[in-house]
Coordinates of C-alpha atoms and ligand atoms in Angstrom, one line a residue:
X1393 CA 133.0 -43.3 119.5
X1394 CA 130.7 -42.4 116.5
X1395 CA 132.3 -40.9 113.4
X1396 CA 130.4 -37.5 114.4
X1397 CA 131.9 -37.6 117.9
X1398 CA 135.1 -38.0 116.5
X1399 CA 134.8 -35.0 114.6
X1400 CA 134.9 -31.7 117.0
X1401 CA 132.0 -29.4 116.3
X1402 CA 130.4 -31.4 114.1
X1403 CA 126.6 -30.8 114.0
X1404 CA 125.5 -31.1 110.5
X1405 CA 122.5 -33.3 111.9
X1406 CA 120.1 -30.4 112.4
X1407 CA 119.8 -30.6 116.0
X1408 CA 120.1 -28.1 118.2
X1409 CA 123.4 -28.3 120.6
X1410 CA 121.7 -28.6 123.6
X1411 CA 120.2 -31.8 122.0
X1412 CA 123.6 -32.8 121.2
X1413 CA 125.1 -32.0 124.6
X1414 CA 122.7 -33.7 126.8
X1415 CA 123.2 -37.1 124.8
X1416 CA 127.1 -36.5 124.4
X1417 CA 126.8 -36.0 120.9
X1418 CA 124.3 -39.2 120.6
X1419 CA 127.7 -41.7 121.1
X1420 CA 127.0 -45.2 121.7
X1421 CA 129.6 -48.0 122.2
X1422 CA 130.2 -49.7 119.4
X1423 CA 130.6 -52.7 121.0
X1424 CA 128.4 -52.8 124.0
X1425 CA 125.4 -50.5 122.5
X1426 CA 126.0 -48.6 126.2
X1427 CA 124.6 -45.1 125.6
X1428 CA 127.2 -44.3 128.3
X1429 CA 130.7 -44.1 126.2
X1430 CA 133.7 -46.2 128.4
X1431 CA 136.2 -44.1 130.3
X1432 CA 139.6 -44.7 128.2
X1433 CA 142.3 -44.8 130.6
X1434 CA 144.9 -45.9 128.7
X1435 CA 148.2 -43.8 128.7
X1436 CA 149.5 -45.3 124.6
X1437 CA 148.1 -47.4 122.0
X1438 CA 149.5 -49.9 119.7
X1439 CA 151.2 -49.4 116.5
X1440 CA 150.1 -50.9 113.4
X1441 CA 152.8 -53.6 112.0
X1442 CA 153.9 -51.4 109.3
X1443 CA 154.9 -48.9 111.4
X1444 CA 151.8 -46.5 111.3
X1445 CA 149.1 -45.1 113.7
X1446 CA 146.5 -45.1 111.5
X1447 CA 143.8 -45.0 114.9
X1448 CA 145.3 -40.9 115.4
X1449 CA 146.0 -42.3 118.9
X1450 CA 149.8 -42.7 119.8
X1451 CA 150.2 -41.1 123.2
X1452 CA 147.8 -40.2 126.1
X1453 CA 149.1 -36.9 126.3
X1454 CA 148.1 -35.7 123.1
X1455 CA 145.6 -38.2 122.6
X1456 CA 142.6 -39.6 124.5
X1457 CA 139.2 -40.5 123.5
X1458 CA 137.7 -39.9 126.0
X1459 CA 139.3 -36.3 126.2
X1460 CA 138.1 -35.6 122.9
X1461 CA 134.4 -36.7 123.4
X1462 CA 134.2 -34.2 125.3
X1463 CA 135.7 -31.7 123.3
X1464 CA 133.2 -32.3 120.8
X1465 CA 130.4 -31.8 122.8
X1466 CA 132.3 -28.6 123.6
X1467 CA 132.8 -27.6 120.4
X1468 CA 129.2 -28.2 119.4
X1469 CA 127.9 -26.0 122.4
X1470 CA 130.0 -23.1 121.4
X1471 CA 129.6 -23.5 117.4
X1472 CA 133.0 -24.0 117.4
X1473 CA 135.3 -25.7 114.7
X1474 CA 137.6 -27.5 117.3
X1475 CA 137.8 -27.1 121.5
X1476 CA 140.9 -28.0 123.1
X1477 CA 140.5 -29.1 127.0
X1478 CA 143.2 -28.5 129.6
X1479 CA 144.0 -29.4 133.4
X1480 CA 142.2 -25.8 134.6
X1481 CA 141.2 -22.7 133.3
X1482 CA 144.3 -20.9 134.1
X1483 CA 146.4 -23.5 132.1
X1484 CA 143.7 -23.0 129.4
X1485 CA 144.4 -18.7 129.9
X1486 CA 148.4 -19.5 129.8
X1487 CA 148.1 -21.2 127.0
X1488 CA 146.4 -18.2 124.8
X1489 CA 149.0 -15.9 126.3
X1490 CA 151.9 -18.2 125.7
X1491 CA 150.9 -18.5 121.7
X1492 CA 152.1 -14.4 121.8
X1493 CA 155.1 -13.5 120.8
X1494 CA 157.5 -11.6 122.4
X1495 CA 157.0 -7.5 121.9
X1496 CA 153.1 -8.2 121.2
X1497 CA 150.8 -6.3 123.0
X1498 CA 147.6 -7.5 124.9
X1499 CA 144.5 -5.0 125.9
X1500 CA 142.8 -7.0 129.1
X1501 CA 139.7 -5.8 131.0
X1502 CA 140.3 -4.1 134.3
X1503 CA 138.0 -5.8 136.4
X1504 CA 138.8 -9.1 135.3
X1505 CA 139.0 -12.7 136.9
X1506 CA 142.2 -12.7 139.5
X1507 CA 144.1 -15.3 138.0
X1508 CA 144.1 -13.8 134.4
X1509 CA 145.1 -10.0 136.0
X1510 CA 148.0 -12.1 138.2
X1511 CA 148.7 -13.8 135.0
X1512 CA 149.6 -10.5 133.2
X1513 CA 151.2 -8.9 136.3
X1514 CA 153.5 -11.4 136.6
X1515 CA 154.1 -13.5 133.7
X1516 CA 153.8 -10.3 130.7
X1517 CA 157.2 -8.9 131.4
X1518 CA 159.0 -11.9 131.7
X1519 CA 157.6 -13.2 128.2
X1520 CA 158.5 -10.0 126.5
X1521 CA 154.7 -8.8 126.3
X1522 CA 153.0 -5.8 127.4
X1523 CA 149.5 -4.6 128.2
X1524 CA 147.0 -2.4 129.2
X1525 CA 143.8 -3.1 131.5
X1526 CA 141.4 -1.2 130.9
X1527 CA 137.3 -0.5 131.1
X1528 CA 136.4 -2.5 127.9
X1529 CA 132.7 -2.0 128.8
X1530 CA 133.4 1.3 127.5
X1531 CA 133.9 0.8 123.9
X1532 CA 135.7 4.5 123.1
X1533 CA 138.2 3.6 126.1
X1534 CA 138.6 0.1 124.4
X1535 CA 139.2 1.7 121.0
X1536 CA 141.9 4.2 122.5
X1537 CA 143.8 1.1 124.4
X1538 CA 144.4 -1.1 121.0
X1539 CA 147.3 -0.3 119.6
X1540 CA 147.3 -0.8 115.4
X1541 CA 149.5 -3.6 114.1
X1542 CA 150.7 -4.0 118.3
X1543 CA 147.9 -5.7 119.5
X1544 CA 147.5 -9.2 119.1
X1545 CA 144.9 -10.1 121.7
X1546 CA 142.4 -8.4 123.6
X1547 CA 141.1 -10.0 126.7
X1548 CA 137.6 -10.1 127.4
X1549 CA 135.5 -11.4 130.7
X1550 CA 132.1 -11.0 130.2
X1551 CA 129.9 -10.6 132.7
X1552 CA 133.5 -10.1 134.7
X1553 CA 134.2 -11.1 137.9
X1554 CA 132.8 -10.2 140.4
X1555 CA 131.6 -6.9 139.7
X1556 CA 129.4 -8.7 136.1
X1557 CA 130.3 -5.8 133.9
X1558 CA 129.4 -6.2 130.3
X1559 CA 130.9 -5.3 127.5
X1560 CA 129.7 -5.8 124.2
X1561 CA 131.6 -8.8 122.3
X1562 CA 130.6 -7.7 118.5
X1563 CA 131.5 -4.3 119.1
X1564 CA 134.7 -5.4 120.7
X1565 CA 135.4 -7.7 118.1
X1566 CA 134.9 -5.2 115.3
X1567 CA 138.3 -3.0 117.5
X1568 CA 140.7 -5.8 117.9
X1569 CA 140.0 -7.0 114.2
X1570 CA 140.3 -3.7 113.0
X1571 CA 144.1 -3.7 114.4
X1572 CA 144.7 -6.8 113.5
X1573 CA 144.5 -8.2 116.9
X1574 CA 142.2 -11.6 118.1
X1575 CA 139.4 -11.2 120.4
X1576 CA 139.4 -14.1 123.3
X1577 CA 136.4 -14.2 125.8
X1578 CA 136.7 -15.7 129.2
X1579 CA 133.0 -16.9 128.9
X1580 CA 133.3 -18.9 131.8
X1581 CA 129.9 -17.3 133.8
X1582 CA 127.8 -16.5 130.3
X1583 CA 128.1 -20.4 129.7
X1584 CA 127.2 -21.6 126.0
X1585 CA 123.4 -21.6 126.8
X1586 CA 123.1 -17.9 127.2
X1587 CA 125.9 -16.4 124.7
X1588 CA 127.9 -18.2 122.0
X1589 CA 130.9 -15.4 121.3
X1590 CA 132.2 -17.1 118.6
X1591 CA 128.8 -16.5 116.5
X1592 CA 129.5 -12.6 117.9
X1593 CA 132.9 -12.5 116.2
X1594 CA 135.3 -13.8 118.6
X1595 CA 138.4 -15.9 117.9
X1596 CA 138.6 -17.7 121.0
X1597 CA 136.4 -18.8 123.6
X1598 CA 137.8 -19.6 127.5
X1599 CA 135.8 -21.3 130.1
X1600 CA 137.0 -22.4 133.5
X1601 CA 135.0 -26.0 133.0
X1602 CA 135.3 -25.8 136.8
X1603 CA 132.4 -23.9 137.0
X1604 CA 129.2 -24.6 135.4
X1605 CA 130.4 -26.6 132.3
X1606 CA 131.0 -29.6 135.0
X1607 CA 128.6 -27.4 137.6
X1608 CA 129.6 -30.3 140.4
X1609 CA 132.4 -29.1 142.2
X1610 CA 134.6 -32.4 141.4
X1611 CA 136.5 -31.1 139.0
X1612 CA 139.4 -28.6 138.0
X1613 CA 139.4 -28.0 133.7
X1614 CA 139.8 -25.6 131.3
X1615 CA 138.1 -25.3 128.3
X1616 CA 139.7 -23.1 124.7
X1617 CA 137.1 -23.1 121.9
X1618 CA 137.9 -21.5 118.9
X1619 CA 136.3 -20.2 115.5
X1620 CA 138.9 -21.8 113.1
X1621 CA 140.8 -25.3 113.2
X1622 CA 143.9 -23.2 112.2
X1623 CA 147.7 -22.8 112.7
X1624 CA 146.6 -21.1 116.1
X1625 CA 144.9 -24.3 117.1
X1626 CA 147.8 -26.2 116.1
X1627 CA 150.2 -23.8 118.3
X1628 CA 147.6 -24.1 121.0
X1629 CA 147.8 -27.8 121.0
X1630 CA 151.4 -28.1 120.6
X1631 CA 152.0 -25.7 123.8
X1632 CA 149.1 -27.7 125.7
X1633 CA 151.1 -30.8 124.9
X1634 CA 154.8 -29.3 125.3
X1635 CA 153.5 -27.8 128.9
X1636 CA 151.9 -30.8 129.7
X1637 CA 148.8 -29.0 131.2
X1638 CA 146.1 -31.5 129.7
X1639 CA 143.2 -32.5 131.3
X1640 CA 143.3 -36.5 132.7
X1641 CA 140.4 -39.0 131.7
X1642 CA 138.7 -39.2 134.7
X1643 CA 137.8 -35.7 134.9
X1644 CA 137.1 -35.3 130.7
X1645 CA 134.2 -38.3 131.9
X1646 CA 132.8 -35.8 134.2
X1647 CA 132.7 -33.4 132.5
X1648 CA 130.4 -35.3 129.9
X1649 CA 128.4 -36.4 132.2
X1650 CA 128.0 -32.4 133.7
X1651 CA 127.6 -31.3 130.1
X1652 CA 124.3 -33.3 129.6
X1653 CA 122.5 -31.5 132.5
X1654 CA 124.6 -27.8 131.3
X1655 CA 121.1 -26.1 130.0
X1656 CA 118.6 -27.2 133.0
X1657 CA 120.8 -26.1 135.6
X1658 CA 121.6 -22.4 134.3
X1659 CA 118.2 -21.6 133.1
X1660 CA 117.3 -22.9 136.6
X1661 CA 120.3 -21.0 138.4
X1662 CA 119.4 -18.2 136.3
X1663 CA 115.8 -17.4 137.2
X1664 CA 117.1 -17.9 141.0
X1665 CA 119.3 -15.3 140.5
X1666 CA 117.1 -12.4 139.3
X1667 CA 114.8 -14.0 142.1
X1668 CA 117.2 -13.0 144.5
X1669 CA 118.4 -10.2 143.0
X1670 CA 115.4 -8.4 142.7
X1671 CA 114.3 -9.2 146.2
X1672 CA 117.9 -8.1 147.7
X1673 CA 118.1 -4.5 145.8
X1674 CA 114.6 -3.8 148.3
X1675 CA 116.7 -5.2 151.8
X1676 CA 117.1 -2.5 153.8
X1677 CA 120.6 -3.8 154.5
X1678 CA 121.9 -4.6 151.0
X1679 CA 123.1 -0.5 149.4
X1680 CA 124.0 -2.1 146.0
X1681 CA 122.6 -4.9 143.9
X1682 CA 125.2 -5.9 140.8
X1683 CA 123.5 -8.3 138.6
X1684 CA 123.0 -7.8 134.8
X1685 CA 119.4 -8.8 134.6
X1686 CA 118.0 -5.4 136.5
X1687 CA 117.1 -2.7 134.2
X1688 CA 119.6 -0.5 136.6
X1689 CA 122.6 -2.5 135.4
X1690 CA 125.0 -0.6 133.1
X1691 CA 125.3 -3.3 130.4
X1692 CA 121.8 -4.6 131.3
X1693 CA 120.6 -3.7 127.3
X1694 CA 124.2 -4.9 126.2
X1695 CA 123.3 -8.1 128.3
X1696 CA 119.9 -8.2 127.2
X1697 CA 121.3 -8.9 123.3
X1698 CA 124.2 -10.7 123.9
X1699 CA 122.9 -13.1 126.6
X1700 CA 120.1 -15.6 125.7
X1701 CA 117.2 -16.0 128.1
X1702 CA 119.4 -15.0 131.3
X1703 CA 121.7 -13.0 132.9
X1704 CA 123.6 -15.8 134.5
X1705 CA 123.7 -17.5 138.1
X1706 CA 125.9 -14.4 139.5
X1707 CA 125.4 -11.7 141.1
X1708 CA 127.1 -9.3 143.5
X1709 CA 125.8 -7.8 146.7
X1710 CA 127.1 -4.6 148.5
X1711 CA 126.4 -4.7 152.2
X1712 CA 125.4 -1.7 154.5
X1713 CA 128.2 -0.8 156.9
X1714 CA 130.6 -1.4 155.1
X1715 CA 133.6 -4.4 155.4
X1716 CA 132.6 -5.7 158.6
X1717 CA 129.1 -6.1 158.0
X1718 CA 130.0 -7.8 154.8
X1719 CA 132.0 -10.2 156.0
X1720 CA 129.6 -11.0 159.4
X1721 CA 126.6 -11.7 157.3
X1722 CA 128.5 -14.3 155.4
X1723 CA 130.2 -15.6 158.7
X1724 CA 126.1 -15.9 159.7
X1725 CA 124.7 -18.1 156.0
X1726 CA 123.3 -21.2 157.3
X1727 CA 122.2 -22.8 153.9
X1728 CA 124.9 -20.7 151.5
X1729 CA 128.7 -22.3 151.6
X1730 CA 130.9 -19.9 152.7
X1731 CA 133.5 -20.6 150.0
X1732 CA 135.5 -19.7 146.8
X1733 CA 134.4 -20.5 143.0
X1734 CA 131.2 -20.9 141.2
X1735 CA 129.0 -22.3 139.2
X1736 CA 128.0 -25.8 141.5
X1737 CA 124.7 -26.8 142.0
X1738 CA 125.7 -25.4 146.1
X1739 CA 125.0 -22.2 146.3
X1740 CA 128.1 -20.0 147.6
X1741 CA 128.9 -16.7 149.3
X1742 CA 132.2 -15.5 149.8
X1743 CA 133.8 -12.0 150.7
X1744 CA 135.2 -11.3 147.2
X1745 CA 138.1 -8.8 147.9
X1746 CA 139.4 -10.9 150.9
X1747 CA 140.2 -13.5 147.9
X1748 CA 141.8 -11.5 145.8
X1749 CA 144.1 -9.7 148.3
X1750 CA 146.4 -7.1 147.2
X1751 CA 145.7 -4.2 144.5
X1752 CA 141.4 -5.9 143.8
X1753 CA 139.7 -3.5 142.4
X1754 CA 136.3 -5.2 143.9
X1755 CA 135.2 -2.7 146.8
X1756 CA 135.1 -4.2 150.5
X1757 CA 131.7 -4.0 151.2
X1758 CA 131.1 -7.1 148.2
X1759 CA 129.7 -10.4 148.9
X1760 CA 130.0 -12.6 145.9
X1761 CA 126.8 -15.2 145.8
X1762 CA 127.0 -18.2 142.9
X1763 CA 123.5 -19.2 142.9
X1764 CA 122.9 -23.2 142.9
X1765 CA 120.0 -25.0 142.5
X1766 CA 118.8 -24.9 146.0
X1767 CA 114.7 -24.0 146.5
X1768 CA 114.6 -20.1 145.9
X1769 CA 113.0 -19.2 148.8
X1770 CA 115.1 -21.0 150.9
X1771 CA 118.2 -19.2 149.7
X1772 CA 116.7 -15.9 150.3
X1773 CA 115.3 -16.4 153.9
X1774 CA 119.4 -17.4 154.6
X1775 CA 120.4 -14.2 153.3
X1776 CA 117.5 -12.3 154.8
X1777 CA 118.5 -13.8 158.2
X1778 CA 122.1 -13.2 157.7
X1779 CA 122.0 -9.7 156.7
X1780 CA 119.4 -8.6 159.1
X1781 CA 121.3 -10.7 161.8
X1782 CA 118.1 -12.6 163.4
Ligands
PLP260 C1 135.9 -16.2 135.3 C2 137.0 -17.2 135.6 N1 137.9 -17.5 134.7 C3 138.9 -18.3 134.9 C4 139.0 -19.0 136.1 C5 140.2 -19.9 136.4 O1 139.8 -21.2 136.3 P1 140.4 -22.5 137.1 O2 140.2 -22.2 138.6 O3 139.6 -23.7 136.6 O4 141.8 -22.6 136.8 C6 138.1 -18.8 137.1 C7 138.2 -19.4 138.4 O5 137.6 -19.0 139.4 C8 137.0 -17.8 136.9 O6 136.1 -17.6 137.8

């Protein structure tokens, strides 16, 4: 590993972090000259004979190289000063919440990814925390939900699932820092290429490398990025190594390796989706369209600042007649995968609230689409077909 590699965020060579992300932070082996960094598998390192660690590597836990690498590629895409990976996003999402302490409060969005809103359902009470979901698009319901001096964290999700609501991060972050409280993002569908939170005022940036960091479909991370190597980073690492939810080697190489392509494939997944989007709010059977990239969005001019050259690969369809119809015209995709997630270079539908079960607040009549990299045209004669039922 380079010195720079070694050295989260670090971009002090001029170059623009996509430059940095597609060659993995320019790393070369040191002694092979392979512009492919090894896969370090090793689970502890030797000691030095005087009883010192002076390589920083004692344990694979805690420590792994090839972990890191791509933590600094992560940190570098988000103009971060240190990223933390961990085995998924929700181990990445229990790990903010853990760092609370008992009788802090947390303001979360109400249309939020399922596993963060079953996070706080669940988990709050039990850890001594409470909080209040709310429409944080709406920046004078926001203000009214954060509590002075009680609020530690407010939750963001931005566009949120599956419904892509916007909210404004450096309005947002201007109310929780105004009560003292941190502002984390779940920035998961916005990816680094199209907005950078941390440069909007956020604390803490979440991704569900899942999705389009490693864009592949092989592999389960999560991703914390945050604006200061401080004590929270060092609580965030110590409960990510306590908890033992780390990410393993293997997938950390992936991730690299999806990292490099990161840019290509959203400004390519993007453009498909206003594509499609545009074509599916004229279908005759389609009575909604929710994508932030048409003008008749509610965030759209939110999105149109915040969000760099796209509106993401995700969008949201509401089907004519209803439930049934819904979930028949995804039992009919011949091209789309009828499954969960998002973010792959396959192109998936999926009948959001069946998902989510219980107490969703994503209407019935929602078909969720994660726009891959499949030919355009293709992908909209499959939903044409579907829908229309030919
Ligand atoms: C927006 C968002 N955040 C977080 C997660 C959780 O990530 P993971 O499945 O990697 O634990 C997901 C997963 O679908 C998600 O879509």
């Amino acid at each position: 590993m380079t010195e720079d590699a070694e050295r989260p965020g670090a971009n002090d060579r001029g170059l623009a972090p996509r430059t940095l992300a597609v060659q993995a932070m320019g790393s070369v082996d040191p002694i092979t000259k392979a512009v492919v960094m090894p896969l370090h598998m090793a689970t502890t390192y030797v000691r030095d004979p005087d009883n010192q660690y002076r390589s920083g590597y004692l344990y694979g836990r805690p420590d792994n190289a090839t972990v890191r690498e791509a933590e600094a590629v992560l940190a570098t895409l988000e103009g971060a000063e240190a990223a933390l990976l961990f085995g998924s996003g929700m181990a990445a999402i229990s790990a903010v919440f853990q760092s609370l302490e008992a009788g802090d409060h947390v303001v979360a969005q109400e249309v939020m990814y399922t596993g963060s809103r079953n996070w706080l359902r669940d988990e709050a009470k039990r850890r001594g925390l409470t909080y209040a979901r709310v429409d944080t698009s709406d920046l004078s319901v926001l203000q009214a939900a954060v509590k002075a001096g009680k609020t530690r964290l407010v939750w963001l999700e931005t566009p949120g699932n599956p419904l892509w609501t916007i909210t404004d991060i450096a309005a947002a972050a201007r109310i929780a820092h105004s009560a003292g409280a941190r502002l984390a993002v779940d920035s998961t569908v916005a990816t680094p290429v199209l907005t950078n939170p941390l440069a909007l005022g956020a604390d803490i940036v979440m991704h569900s490398a899942t999705k389009y960091l490693n864009g592949h479909s092989d592999v389960i991370a999560g991703a914390l990025a945050l604006a200061k190597r401080d004590a929270l980073f060092e609580r965030l690492c110590y409960i990510r190594s306590i908890y033992g939810g780390i990410l393993g080697p293997f997938e950390a190489y992936l991730l690299i390796r999806g990292m490099r392509t990161l840019h290509v494939r959203v400004e390519a997944q993007c453009r498909t989706a206003l594509f499609l989007a545009e074509r599916l709010a004229a279908h005759a059977s389609v009575a909604r369209v929710l994508y932030p990239g048409l003008a008749a969005h509610p965030g759209h001019e939110v999105a149109r600042r915040q969000m760099r050259g796209g509106f993401s690969g995700m969008l949201s369809i509401a089907v004519r007649g209803g439930e049934a119809r819904a979930i028949e015209t995804a039992a009919r995709v011949r091209v789309w995968k009828r499954a969960t997630s998002l973010g792959g270079v396959e192109s998936l539908i999926e009948h959001r609230a069946s998902v989510e079960g219980e107490g969703t607040p994503c209407p019935p009549d929602i078909l969720r689409l994660s726009v891959g990299l499949e030919d355009p045209q293709d992908l909209y004669t499959d939903l044409d077909q579907a829908l229309t039922g030919n």
